[in-house]
Tab-separated table of C-alpha atoms in Angstrom:
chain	number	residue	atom	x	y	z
A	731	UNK	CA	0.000	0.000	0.000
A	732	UNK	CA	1.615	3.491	-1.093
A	733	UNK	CA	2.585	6.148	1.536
A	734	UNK	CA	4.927	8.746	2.377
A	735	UNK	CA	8.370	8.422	3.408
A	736	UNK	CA	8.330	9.456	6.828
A	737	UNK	CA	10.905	9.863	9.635
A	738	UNK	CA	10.319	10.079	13.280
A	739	UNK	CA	12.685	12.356	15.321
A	740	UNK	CA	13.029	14.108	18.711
A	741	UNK	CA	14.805	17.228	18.320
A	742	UNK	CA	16.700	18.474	21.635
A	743	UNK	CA	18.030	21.088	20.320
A	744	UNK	CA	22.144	19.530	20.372
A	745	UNK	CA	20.851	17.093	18.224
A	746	UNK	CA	19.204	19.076	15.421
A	747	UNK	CA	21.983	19.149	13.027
A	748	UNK	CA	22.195	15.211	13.189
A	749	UNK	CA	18.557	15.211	12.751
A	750	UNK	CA	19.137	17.429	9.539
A	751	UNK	CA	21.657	15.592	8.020
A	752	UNK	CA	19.875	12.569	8.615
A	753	UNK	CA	16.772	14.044	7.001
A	754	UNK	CA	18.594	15.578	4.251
A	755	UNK	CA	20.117	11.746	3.246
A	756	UNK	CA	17.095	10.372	3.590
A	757	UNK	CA	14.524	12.789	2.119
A	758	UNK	CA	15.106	15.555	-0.850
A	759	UNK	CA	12.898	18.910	-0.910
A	760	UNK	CA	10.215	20.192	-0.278
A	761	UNK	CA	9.355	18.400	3.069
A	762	UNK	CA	6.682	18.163	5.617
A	763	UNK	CA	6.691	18.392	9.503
A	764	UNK	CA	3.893	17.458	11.531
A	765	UNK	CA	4.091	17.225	15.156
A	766	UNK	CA	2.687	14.777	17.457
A	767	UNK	CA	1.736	16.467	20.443
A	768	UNK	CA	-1.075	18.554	18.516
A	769	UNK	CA	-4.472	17.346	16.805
A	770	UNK	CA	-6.369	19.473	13.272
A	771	UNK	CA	-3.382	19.974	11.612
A	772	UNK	CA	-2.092	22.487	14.512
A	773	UNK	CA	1.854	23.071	13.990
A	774	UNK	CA	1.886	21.297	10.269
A	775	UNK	CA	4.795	22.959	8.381
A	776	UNK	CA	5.973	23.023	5.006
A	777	UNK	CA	9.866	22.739	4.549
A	778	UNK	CA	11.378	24.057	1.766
A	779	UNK	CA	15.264	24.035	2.565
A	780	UNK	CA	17.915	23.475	5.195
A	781	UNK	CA	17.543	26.745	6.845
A	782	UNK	CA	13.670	26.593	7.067
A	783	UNK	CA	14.187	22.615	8.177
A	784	UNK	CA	16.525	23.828	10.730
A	785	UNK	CA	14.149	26.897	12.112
A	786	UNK	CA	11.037	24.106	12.333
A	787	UNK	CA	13.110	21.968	14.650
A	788	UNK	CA	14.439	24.674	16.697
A	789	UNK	CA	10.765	25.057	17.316
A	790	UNK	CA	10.007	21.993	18.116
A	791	UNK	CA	12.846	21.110	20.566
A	792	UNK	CA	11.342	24.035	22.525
A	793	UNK	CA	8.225	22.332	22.959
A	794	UNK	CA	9.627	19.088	23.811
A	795	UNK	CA	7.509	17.152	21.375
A	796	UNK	CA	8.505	14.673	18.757
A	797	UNK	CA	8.127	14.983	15.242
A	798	UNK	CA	7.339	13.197	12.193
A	799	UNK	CA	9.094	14.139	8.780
A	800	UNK	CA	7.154	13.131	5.602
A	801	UNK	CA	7.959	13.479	2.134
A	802	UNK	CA	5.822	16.517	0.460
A	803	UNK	CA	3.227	14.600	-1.903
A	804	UNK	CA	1.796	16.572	-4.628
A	805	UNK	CA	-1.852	16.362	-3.962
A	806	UNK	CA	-3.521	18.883	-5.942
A	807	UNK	CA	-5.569	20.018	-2.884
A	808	UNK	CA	-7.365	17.026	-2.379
A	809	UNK	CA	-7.555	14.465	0.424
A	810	UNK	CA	-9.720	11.679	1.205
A	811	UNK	CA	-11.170	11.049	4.098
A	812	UNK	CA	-12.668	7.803	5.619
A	813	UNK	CA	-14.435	7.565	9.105
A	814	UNK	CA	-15.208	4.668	10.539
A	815	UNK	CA	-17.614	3.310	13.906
A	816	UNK	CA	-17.744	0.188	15.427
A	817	UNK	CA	-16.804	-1.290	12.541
A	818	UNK	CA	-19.060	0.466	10.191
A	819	UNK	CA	-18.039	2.689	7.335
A	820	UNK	CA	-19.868	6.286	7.896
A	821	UNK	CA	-19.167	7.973	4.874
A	822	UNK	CA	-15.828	8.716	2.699
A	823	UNK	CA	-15.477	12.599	2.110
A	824	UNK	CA	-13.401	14.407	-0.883
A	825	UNK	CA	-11.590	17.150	1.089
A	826	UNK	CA	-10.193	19.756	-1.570
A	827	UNK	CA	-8.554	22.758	-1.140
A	828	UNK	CA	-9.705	25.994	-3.281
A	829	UNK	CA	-5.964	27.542	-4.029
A	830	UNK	CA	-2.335	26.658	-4.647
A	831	UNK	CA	-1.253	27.284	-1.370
A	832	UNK	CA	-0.096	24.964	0.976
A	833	UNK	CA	-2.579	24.102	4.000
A	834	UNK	CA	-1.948	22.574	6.830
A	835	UNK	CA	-4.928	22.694	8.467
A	836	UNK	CA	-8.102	21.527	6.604
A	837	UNK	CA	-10.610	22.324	9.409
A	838	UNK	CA	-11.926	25.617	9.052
A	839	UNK	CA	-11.449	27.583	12.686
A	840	UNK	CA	-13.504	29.720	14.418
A	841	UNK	CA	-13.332	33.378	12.633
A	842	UNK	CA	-12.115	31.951	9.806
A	843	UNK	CA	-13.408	30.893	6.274
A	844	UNK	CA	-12.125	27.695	4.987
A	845	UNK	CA	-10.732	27.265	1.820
A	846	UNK	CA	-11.159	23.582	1.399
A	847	UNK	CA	-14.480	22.302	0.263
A	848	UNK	CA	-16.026	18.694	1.554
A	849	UNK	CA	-18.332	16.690	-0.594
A	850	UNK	CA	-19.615	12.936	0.506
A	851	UNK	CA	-18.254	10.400	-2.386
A	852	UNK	CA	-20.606	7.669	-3.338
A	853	UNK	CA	-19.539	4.156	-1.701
A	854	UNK	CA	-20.813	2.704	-5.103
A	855	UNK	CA	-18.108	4.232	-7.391
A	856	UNK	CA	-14.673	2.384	-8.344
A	857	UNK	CA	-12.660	4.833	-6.247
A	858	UNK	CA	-14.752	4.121	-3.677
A	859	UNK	CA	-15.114	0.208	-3.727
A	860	UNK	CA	-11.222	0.158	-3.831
A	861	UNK	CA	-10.467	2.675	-0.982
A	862	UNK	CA	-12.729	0.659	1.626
A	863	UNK	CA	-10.962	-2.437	0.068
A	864	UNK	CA	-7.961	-0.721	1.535
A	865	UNK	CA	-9.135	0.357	4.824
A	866	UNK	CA	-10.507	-2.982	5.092
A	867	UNK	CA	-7.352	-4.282	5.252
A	868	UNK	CA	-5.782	-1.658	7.359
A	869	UNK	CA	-8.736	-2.101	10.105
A	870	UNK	CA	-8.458	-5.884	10.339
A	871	UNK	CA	-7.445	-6.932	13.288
A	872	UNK	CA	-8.266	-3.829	15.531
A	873	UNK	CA	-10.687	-3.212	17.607
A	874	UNK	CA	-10.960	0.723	17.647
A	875	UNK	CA	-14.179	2.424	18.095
A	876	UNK	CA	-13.582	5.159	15.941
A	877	UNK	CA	-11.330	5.671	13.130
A	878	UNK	CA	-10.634	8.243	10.234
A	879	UNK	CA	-8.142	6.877	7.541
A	880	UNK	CA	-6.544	9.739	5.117
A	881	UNK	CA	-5.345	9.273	1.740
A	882	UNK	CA	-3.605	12.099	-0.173
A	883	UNK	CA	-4.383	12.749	-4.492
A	884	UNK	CA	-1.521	12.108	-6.296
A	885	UNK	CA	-1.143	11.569	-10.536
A	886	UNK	CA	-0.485	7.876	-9.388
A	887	UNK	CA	-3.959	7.471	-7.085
A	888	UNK	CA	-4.555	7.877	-3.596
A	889	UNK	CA	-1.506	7.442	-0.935
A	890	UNK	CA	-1.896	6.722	2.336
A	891	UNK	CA	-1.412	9.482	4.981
A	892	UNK	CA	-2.591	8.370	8.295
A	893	UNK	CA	-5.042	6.094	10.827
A	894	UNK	CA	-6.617	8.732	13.233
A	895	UNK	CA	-8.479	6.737	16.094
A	896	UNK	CA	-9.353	10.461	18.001
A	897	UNK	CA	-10.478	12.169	14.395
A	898	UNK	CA	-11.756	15.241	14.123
A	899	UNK	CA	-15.313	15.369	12.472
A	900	UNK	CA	-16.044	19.295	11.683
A	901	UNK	CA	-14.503	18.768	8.194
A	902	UNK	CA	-18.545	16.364	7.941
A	903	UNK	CA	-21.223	17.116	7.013
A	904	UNK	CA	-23.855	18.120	9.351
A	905	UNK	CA	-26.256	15.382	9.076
A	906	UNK	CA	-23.365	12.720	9.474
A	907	UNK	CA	-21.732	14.360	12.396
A	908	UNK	CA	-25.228	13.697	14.678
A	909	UNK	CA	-24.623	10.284	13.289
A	910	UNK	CA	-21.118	10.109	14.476
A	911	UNK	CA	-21.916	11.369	17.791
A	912	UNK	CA	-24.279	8.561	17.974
A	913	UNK	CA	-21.810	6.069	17.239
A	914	UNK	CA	-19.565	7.796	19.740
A	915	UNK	CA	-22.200	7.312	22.606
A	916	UNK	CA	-22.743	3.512	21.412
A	917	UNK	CA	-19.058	3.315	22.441
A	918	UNK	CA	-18.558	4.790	25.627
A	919	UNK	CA	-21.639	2.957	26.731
A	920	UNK	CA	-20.462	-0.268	25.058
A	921	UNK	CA	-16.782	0.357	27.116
A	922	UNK	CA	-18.606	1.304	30.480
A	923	UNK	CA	-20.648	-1.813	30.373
A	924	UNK	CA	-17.488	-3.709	29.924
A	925	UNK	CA	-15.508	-2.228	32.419
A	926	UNK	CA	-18.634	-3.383	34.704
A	927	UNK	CA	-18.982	-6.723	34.309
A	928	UNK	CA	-17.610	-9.362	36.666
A	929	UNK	CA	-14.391	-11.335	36.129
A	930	UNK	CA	-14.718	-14.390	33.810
A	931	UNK	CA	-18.877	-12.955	33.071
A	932	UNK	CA	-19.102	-13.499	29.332
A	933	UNK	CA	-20.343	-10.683	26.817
């Protein structure tokens, strides 16, 4: 299954221009930083050279978090975007962006208009049938409650970006979020019924 070449590093600060050379054999510009300590795209930066790659983990030693380092994948603006509850597939959503510039965040803030536009792709359509092949496969075995699996554009098809299991829903449609939310009270019931039940009672 395609996906980006990522690293994982800690930057301390002493260790930054290891991390850079490292980086630099390993990846070729432009890059992309994400850190792990944030959720909706919060802290997502776009590296164009060494000096810029050097400034971002500066930052980041500062805060103390880790950091992954992904190659940049030409998307054209669009990701895909498929949640998942209990098991069940709630909807795949075509997340693209209205300009040329880079985004990190696709979840439109408070204040703010978004420049990325979400429509609801049809389960029925090839694109479809083959991306919940895909997460299918990527899901077996789990047992998360809740799960959003994105997928970047690319001229070669859709590459896998990430598994969220806490994903953030304000990028759905309305009428599918109160369906979410539903799903997300099944859960919690579902785990505090569970964490109530006597030793060695069956389910």
């Amino acid at each position: 299954m395609p996906t980006p070449k990522t690293l994982l590093a800690k930057p301390t600060g002493t260790n930054v221009p290891a991390i850079v050379s490292t980086i630099e054999n390993e990846l070729s510009y432009p890059l992309v930083i994400k850190p792990r300590g944030t959720m909706k795209g919060f802290g997502v930066i776009k590296v164009t050279d060494s000096d810029l790659l050097v400034s971002a983990l500066q930052l980041y030693s500062s805060s103390g978090m880790s950091c992954l380092i992904q190659e940049f994948i030409e998307s054209g603006g669009r990701e895909v975007r498929c949640f998942y509850a209990g098991g069940e597939l709630l909807g795949i959503y075509d997340r693209r962006r209205s300009s040329d510039k880079f985004i990190g965040v696709a979840t439109p803030r408070a204040g703010q208009e978004s420049e990325v536009s979400v429509s609801r792709m049809a389960a029925e359509l090839p694109e479809a049938r083959e991306l919940i092949s895909s997460c299918e496969q990527l899901l077996a075995g789990f047992t998360w409650d809740l799960a959003a699996i994105d997928w970047f554009g690319s001229d070669h098809g859709l590459i896998l970006n990430e598994i969220n299991t806490i994903p953030g829903i304000y990028s759905m449609p309305e009428a599918d979020r109160v369906i979410f939310h539903e799903r997300v009270a099944e859960a919690i019931r579902r785990r505090s019924q569970s964490s109530r039940r006597p030793p060695g009672t069956a389910g």
